[in-house]
Coordinates of C-alpha atoms and ligand atoms in Angstrom, one line a residue:
M1 CA -60.5 45.4 -59.4
I2 CA -58.8 45.9 -56.1
Y3 CA -55.1 46.0 -57.1
L4 CA -52.8 44.9 -54.3
D5 CA -49.8 43.9 -56.5
N6 CA -48.0 47.2 -56.7
A7 CA -44.6 45.6 -56.3
A8 CA -45.2 43.7 -59.5
T9 CA -46.1 46.8 -61.5
T10 CA -48.0 50.1 -61.1
P11 CA -50.4 51.8 -63.4
L12 CA -49.1 54.6 -65.5
D13 CA -49.8 58.0 -63.9
S14 CA -52.0 60.1 -66.2
A15 CA -49.8 63.2 -65.6
V16 CA -46.8 61.1 -66.7
L17 CA -48.6 60.0 -69.8
E18 CA -49.5 63.6 -70.7
K19 CA -45.7 64.4 -70.7
M20 CA -44.9 61.4 -72.8
L21 CA -47.6 61.7 -75.5
P22 CA -46.0 64.6 -77.5
F23 CA -42.9 62.4 -78.0
M24 CA -45.0 59.6 -79.4
R25 CA -47.0 61.8 -81.8
E26 CA -45.7 65.1 -83.1
N27 CA -42.2 65.0 -81.7
F28 CA -41.5 61.4 -82.7
G29 CA -38.0 62.0 -84.1
N30 CA -35.2 59.6 -83.5
P31 CA -32.9 61.2 -80.9
Q32 CA -29.9 60.2 -83.0
S33 CA -31.2 62.0 -86.1
Q34 CA -29.5 65.3 -87.1
H35 CA -32.6 67.2 -88.2
G36 CA -34.9 69.3 -86.1
A37 CA -37.2 66.5 -85.2
G38 CA -34.3 64.4 -84.0
R39 CA -32.9 67.4 -82.0
T40 CA -36.2 67.9 -80.3
A41 CA -36.3 64.3 -79.1
A42 CA -32.6 64.4 -78.2
N43 CA -33.1 67.5 -76.1
A44 CA -35.9 65.8 -74.2
V45 CA -33.7 62.8 -73.5
V46 CA -30.9 65.2 -72.3
A47 CA -33.4 66.8 -69.9
A48 CA -34.7 63.5 -68.7
R49 CA -31.2 62.2 -68.1
D50 CA -30.3 65.3 -66.2
K51 CA -33.4 65.1 -64.0
T52 CA -32.7 61.4 -63.3
A53 CA -29.1 62.0 -62.5
H54 CA -30.0 64.8 -60.1
I55 CA -32.4 62.6 -58.2
M56 CA -29.9 59.7 -58.2
G57 CA -27.2 62.0 -56.9
C58 CA -24.7 61.4 -59.7
N59 CA -23.6 63.0 -63.0
S60 CA -25.7 62.8 -66.1
A61 CA -22.8 61.0 -67.8
E62 CA -23.1 58.2 -65.3
V63 CA -26.8 57.4 -66.2
Y64 CA -27.6 54.9 -68.9
F65 CA -31.2 54.3 -70.1
V66 CA -32.0 50.6 -70.3
S67 CA -35.1 48.5 -70.7
G68 CA -35.6 48.0 -67.0
G69 CA -34.4 46.3 -63.8
T70 CA -33.6 43.0 -65.5
E71 CA -31.3 44.6 -68.1
A72 CA -29.7 46.8 -65.5
G73 CA -28.8 43.8 -63.3
N74 CA -27.6 41.7 -66.3
T75 CA -25.5 44.6 -67.6
A76 CA -23.8 45.3 -64.2
L77 CA -23.0 41.7 -63.4
K78 CA -22.0 40.4 -66.8
G79 CA -20.4 43.7 -67.8
V80 CA -18.1 43.6 -64.8
C81 CA -17.3 39.9 -65.4
A82 CA -16.5 40.5 -69.0
A83 CA -14.3 43.5 -68.2
E84 CA -12.4 41.5 -65.6
C85 CA -11.7 38.7 -68.2
N86 CA -10.4 41.3 -70.6
G87 CA -8.3 43.0 -68.0
G88 CA -6.3 39.8 -67.7
K89 CA -7.5 38.9 -64.2
G90 CA -9.1 35.7 -65.5
K91 CA -12.3 34.3 -64.2
G92 CA -12.9 35.6 -60.7
H93 CA -15.3 35.2 -57.9
I94 CA -18.7 37.0 -57.6
I95 CA -21.1 37.4 -54.7
V96 CA -24.9 37.6 -55.0
S97 CA -27.3 37.6 -52.1
A98 CA -29.6 34.6 -52.1
I99 CA -32.6 36.9 -52.0
E100 CA -31.8 38.8 -55.2
H101 CA -34.3 39.0 -58.1
P102 CA -33.8 36.4 -60.7
A103 CA -32.2 39.1 -62.9
L104 CA -29.1 38.8 -60.7
I105 CA -29.4 35.1 -59.6
E106 CA -29.7 33.8 -63.2
S107 CA -27.0 36.2 -64.5
A108 CA -24.7 34.8 -61.8
K109 CA -25.6 31.2 -62.9
D110 CA -24.8 32.2 -66.5
M111 CA -21.4 33.4 -65.4
Q112 CA -20.8 30.1 -63.5
K113 CA -21.1 28.4 -66.9
F114 CA -18.3 30.6 -68.1
G115 CA -16.0 29.6 -65.2
F116 CA -16.8 32.3 -62.6
E117 CA -17.1 31.1 -59.1
V118 CA -20.3 32.3 -57.3
T119 CA -21.2 32.6 -53.6
F120 CA -24.8 33.1 -52.8
V121 CA -25.0 34.8 -49.4
N122 CA -28.0 33.9 -47.2
P123 CA -30.0 36.5 -45.2
D124 CA -30.9 35.9 -41.5
N125 CA -34.4 34.8 -40.6
R126 CA -35.6 38.4 -40.8
G127 CA -34.6 38.6 -44.4
I128 CA -31.6 40.8 -43.8
V129 CA -28.2 40.2 -45.5
S130 CA -25.6 41.3 -43.0
P131 CA -22.5 43.2 -44.0
K132 CA -20.5 40.7 -42.0
S133 CA -21.7 37.8 -44.1
V134 CA -20.8 39.7 -47.2
E135 CA -17.3 40.5 -45.8
K136 CA -16.8 36.8 -44.9
A137 CA -17.7 35.8 -48.5
I138 CA -15.1 38.2 -50.1
K139 CA -12.0 36.4 -51.5
S140 CA -8.8 37.8 -53.0
N141 CA -10.3 37.4 -56.5
T142 CA -13.8 38.7 -55.8
V143 CA -14.8 41.2 -58.6
F144 CA -18.5 41.8 -58.0
C145 CA -21.2 41.8 -55.3
A146 CA -24.9 42.3 -55.6
V147 CA -27.2 43.0 -52.6
M148 CA -30.5 44.8 -53.3
S149 CA -31.8 47.9 -51.5
A150 CA -35.0 46.1 -50.5
N151 CA -36.4 42.7 -51.3
N152 CA -39.3 42.5 -53.8
E153 CA -41.1 39.7 -51.9
T154 CA -40.8 40.7 -48.3
G155 CA -40.1 44.4 -48.6
V156 CA -37.2 44.0 -46.1
I157 CA -34.7 46.9 -46.4
Q158 CA -31.0 45.9 -46.6
P159 CA -28.0 47.6 -44.9
V160 CA -26.8 49.1 -48.2
K161 CA -24.5 51.8 -46.8
E162 CA -22.6 49.2 -44.6
I163 CA -22.4 46.6 -47.4
G164 CA -21.1 49.4 -49.7
A165 CA -18.4 50.3 -47.2
V166 CA -17.3 46.6 -47.0
C167 CA -17.1 46.3 -50.8
K168 CA -15.3 49.6 -51.1
A169 CA -12.7 48.6 -48.5
R170 CA -12.0 45.4 -50.4
G171 CA -12.1 46.9 -53.9
V172 CA -15.2 44.9 -54.9
F173 CA -17.6 46.4 -57.4
Y174 CA -21.0 46.8 -55.7
Y175 CA -24.3 46.7 -57.6
C176 CA -27.4 47.7 -55.8
D177 CA -30.8 46.7 -57.3
C178 CA -33.0 49.6 -56.3
V179 CA -36.0 48.6 -58.3
Q180 CA -38.3 48.3 -55.3
T181 CA -37.0 51.5 -53.5
A182 CA -36.8 54.1 -56.2
G183 CA -39.2 56.9 -55.3
V184 CA -39.7 55.4 -51.8
L185 CA -36.3 55.7 -50.2
P186 CA -33.3 57.9 -51.2
L187 CA -31.2 56.3 -54.0
P188 CA -27.8 55.2 -52.6
A189 CA -25.5 56.1 -55.5
V190 CA -22.8 57.3 -53.0
H191 CA -22.7 53.9 -51.4
C192 CA -22.3 51.7 -54.5
D193 CA -20.6 51.5 -57.9
A194 CA -23.8 50.9 -59.9
L195 CA -27.6 50.8 -59.2
G196 CA -30.6 50.0 -61.3
I197 CA -34.2 51.3 -61.3
S198 CA -37.3 50.4 -63.3
S199 CA -39.9 53.0 -64.2
H200 CA -43.0 50.8 -64.1
K201 CA -42.5 50.3 -60.4
F202 CA -43.2 54.0 -59.7
Y203 CA -46.1 54.8 -62.0
G204 CA -44.0 55.3 -65.1
P205 CA -43.9 53.3 -68.4
R206 CA -43.1 49.6 -68.5
G207 CA -40.0 48.4 -70.4
F208 CA -37.8 51.2 -69.4
G209 CA -35.3 51.9 -66.6
A210 CA -32.0 53.6 -65.7
L211 CA -28.6 52.3 -64.7
Y212 CA -26.1 54.4 -62.8
I213 CA -22.5 53.3 -63.3
K214 CA -19.9 55.2 -61.4
N215 CA -17.5 57.1 -63.6
G216 CA -14.2 55.2 -64.2
S217 CA -15.8 51.7 -63.5
K218 CA -14.3 48.8 -65.4
I219 CA -17.3 47.5 -67.2
Q220 CA -18.0 46.2 -70.7
R221 CA -21.1 46.8 -72.7
L222 CA -23.5 44.0 -73.5
I223 CA -25.4 45.5 -76.4
S224 CA -23.3 46.5 -79.3
G225 CA -24.7 48.7 -82.0
G226 CA -24.9 52.4 -82.7
M227 CA -23.6 55.2 -80.6
Q228 CA -26.6 55.5 -78.4
E229 CA -25.9 55.9 -74.7
R230 CA -22.3 57.0 -75.5
G231 CA -21.7 53.7 -77.3
F232 CA -22.4 51.7 -74.2
R233 CA -25.9 50.4 -75.2
G234 CA -26.9 50.3 -78.9
G235 CA -30.5 50.7 -80.0
T236 CA -32.8 53.5 -80.8
L237 CA -33.8 55.2 -77.6
D238 CA -37.5 55.8 -76.7
A239 CA -37.6 59.5 -75.9
A240 CA -41.1 59.3 -74.6
A241 CA -40.2 56.6 -72.2
A242 CA -37.1 58.6 -71.0
V243 CA -39.4 61.6 -70.4
G244 CA -41.9 59.3 -68.6
L245 CA -39.3 57.8 -66.4
A246 CA -37.8 61.1 -65.3
E247 CA -41.3 62.6 -64.7
A248 CA -42.5 59.6 -62.8
L249 CA -39.4 59.5 -60.6
E250 CA -39.6 63.2 -59.9
N251 CA -43.3 62.9 -58.9
A252 CA -42.5 59.9 -56.7
V253 CA -39.6 61.5 -54.9
N254 CA -41.5 64.8 -54.4
N255 CA -44.5 63.0 -52.9
A256 CA -42.7 60.2 -51.2
E257 CA -43.3 61.4 -47.7
V258 CA -47.1 61.8 -48.1
N259 CA -47.4 58.6 -50.2
N260 CA -45.3 56.5 -47.9
K261 CA -47.3 57.6 -44.9
K262 CA -50.6 56.9 -46.6
I263 CA -49.5 53.5 -48.0
A264 CA -47.9 52.4 -44.7
G265 CA -51.2 53.3 -43.0
L266 CA -53.2 51.1 -45.3
R267 CA -50.7 48.3 -45.0
D268 CA -50.7 48.4 -41.2
T269 CA -54.5 48.4 -41.0
F270 CA -54.5 45.4 -43.3
V271 CA -51.7 43.5 -41.4
N272 CA -53.1 44.2 -37.9
R273 CA -56.6 43.0 -38.9
V274 CA -55.4 39.9 -40.7
L275 CA -53.1 38.8 -37.9
A276 CA -55.8 39.5 -35.3
E277 CA -58.8 38.1 -37.1
I278 CA -57.4 35.1 -39.0
E279 CA -55.8 32.4 -36.9
G280 CA -52.6 30.8 -37.9
T281 CA -51.2 33.8 -39.9
H282 CA -47.6 35.0 -39.8
L283 CA -46.0 38.2 -41.1
N284 CA -42.8 37.2 -43.0
G285 CA -39.7 39.3 -42.7
D286 CA -38.4 42.0 -40.4
K287 CA -41.2 43.9 -38.8
I288 CA -39.5 47.3 -38.7
N289 CA -37.0 47.5 -41.6
R290 CA -39.5 47.1 -44.3
L291 CA -40.9 49.2 -47.2
P292 CA -44.2 50.9 -46.5
A293 CA -46.1 49.0 -49.2
N294 CA -45.3 45.4 -48.4
A295 CA -47.1 42.7 -46.4
N296 CA -45.9 39.1 -46.9
I297 CA -48.1 36.8 -44.9
S298 CA -48.2 33.0 -44.5
F299 CA -51.5 31.2 -43.8
D300 CA -51.2 27.9 -41.9
G301 CA -52.9 25.0 -43.8
C302 CA -53.3 27.0 -47.0
D303 CA -51.6 27.0 -50.3
G304 CA -50.7 30.6 -51.4
E305 CA -51.7 29.8 -54.9
N306 CA -55.2 28.8 -53.7
I307 CA -55.6 32.1 -51.8
L308 CA -54.5 34.0 -54.9
F309 CA -57.0 32.1 -57.0
L310 CA -60.0 32.8 -54.7
L311 CA -59.0 36.5 -54.3
D312 CA -58.7 36.8 -58.1
L313 CA -62.2 35.3 -58.5
N314 CA -63.4 38.2 -56.3
G315 CA -61.5 40.8 -58.4
I316 CA -58.5 41.2 -56.0
A317 CA -55.0 41.1 -57.4
V318 CA -52.2 39.8 -55.2
S319 CA -49.2 37.6 -55.8
T320 CA -47.3 34.6 -54.3
G321 CA -43.6 34.8 -54.3
S322 CA -42.3 37.2 -56.9
A323 CA -44.7 38.1 -59.7
C324 CA -41.8 37.8 -62.1
S325 CA -41.4 34.1 -61.4
A326 CA -45.1 33.4 -60.9
G327 CA -46.2 30.1 -62.4
A328 CA -43.2 28.3 -60.9
V329 CA -44.3 25.5 -58.6
S330 CA -41.2 25.7 -56.3
P331 CA -41.6 27.7 -53.0
S332 CA -40.1 31.2 -53.0
H333 CA -36.3 31.2 -53.0
V334 CA -36.4 34.3 -50.8
L335 CA -38.5 32.7 -48.0
T336 CA -36.5 29.5 -48.3
A337 CA -33.2 31.4 -48.0
M338 CA -34.6 33.0 -44.8
G339 CA -34.8 29.5 -43.4
Y340 CA -38.6 29.0 -43.6
D341 CA -39.8 25.5 -44.2
T342 CA -41.6 24.6 -47.4
A343 CA -45.1 24.7 -45.8
R344 CA -44.6 28.3 -44.6
A345 CA -43.0 29.4 -47.8
K346 CA -45.7 27.8 -49.9
S347 CA -48.5 29.4 -47.9
A348 CA -47.2 32.9 -48.3
V349 CA -49.1 35.6 -50.2
R350 CA -47.7 39.1 -51.0
F351 CA -49.9 42.1 -50.7
T352 CA -48.4 45.3 -51.9
F353 CA -50.2 48.6 -51.6
G354 CA -50.0 51.7 -53.7
K355 CA -50.9 55.3 -53.9
Y356 CA -54.3 54.6 -55.6
N357 CA -55.5 52.1 -52.9
T358 CA -58.2 53.2 -50.4
Q359 CA -59.1 52.2 -46.9
E360 CA -62.4 50.8 -48.2
E361 CA -60.5 48.4 -50.5
V362 CA -58.4 47.3 -47.6
L363 CA -61.4 46.5 -45.4
K364 CA -63.2 44.7 -48.3
T365 CA -60.0 42.6 -48.9
V366 CA -59.8 41.5 -45.3
E367 CA -63.4 40.3 -45.4
I368 CA -62.9 38.4 -48.6
L369 CA -59.6 37.0 -47.4
K370 CA -61.2 35.6 -44.2
R371 CA -63.8 33.7 -46.2
A372 CA -61.2 32.4 -48.7
V373 CA -58.9 31.1 -45.9
Q374 CA -61.9 29.5 -44.2
K375 CA -63.0 27.8 -47.4
I376 CA -59.5 26.4 -48.1
R377 CA -59.0 25.2 -44.6
G378 CA -62.5 23.7 -44.5
A379 CA -61.9 21.8 -47.7
K380 CA -59.0 19.9 -46.1
Ligands
PLP401 N1 -35.3 43.7 -59.5 C1 -36.3 43.7 -58.6 C2 -36.1 43.8 -57.1 C3 -37.7 43.6 -59.1 O1 -38.7 43.6 -58.2 C4 -37.9 43.4 -60.5 C5 -39.3 43.2 -61.0 O2 -40.2 42.8 -60.3 C6 -36.8 43.5 -61.3 C7 -35.5 43.6 -60.8 C8 -37.0 43.4 -62.8 O3 -37.4 44.7 -63.3 P1 -38.0 44.8 -64.8 O4 -39.4 44.3 -64.7 O5 -37.9 46.3 -65.0 O6 -37.1 44.1 -65.7

């Protein structure tokens, strides 16, 4: 298989697995247990939290382990809304960028049903959400704002620092979804009130993530239960996954420069060849402010799903729109929000490169892609 869907998920790094295995086998204790086995697991969780906090640039007490990016986003948005209701402010107003992952968009729609007012802020046609448009959307009762650090479909990087400053000046809680940028760009804890990461995006285990919440924030827990995560999130913690997340994050950060350069090189070779050798192709999103791994390309006269299907038949894995919402027939909400028409949005394919990809795979994909596009266009 040629795997070009690294924004959807990445394979577990074997070095990370080696660090996790002892906590699945011999040191399998529940970190809450008071015996030696429990203490061994608990100590590993403490070390993992410290490492994660150090990389995030915050205190260990500000890091909560969660099940991934979806839970992190749900917790931030709904937790702040719940706290605002309890604080007597009533049902306020929340801002979510129109290009957020469904974790935030659907959470906002859930809160709409409870009486919160929601503004979805559109990006410009490069896929960038401007700090000005966020500022314009803020009202006197705005309690929450979510704008991601980079988009999962286009890879376009957002002006997080400036948006953070706007929110801070107006007393609005700012959540930054950093699922696509953890281990690629520095994590912006200093510019926001909360941020979420997901370990399966940086060669760690699936089903695990971390949520930074600034000390002193007004936020209510969503998962009630035992005293895990200082009573903020009940449920037995997976010590192996915590160890895996911290190890994977540390590896990613330590090797970011080398990996980013290699991955951007592969991506650029791919994009340059596709745009030059296949007529009627368009790179979607800002050409400069983008993650090294992403290439989102529209192919005139083709359906993205058909390209995906033909590539899959040849053992090449890519995605259309967001992998998390694959199967949906509607065009990408991200490309639509950028102002692209349905034809361009529906003909888009996302190629995301990773540290295990090679130049040979890139060249082979270009050749197979050329034939696939020719076949689809010829069949019309
Ligand atoms: N946020 C973004 C930007 C994502 O790309 C994803 C997954 O693709 C998520 C959130 C959800 O993360 P998880 O799969 O860990 O729930």
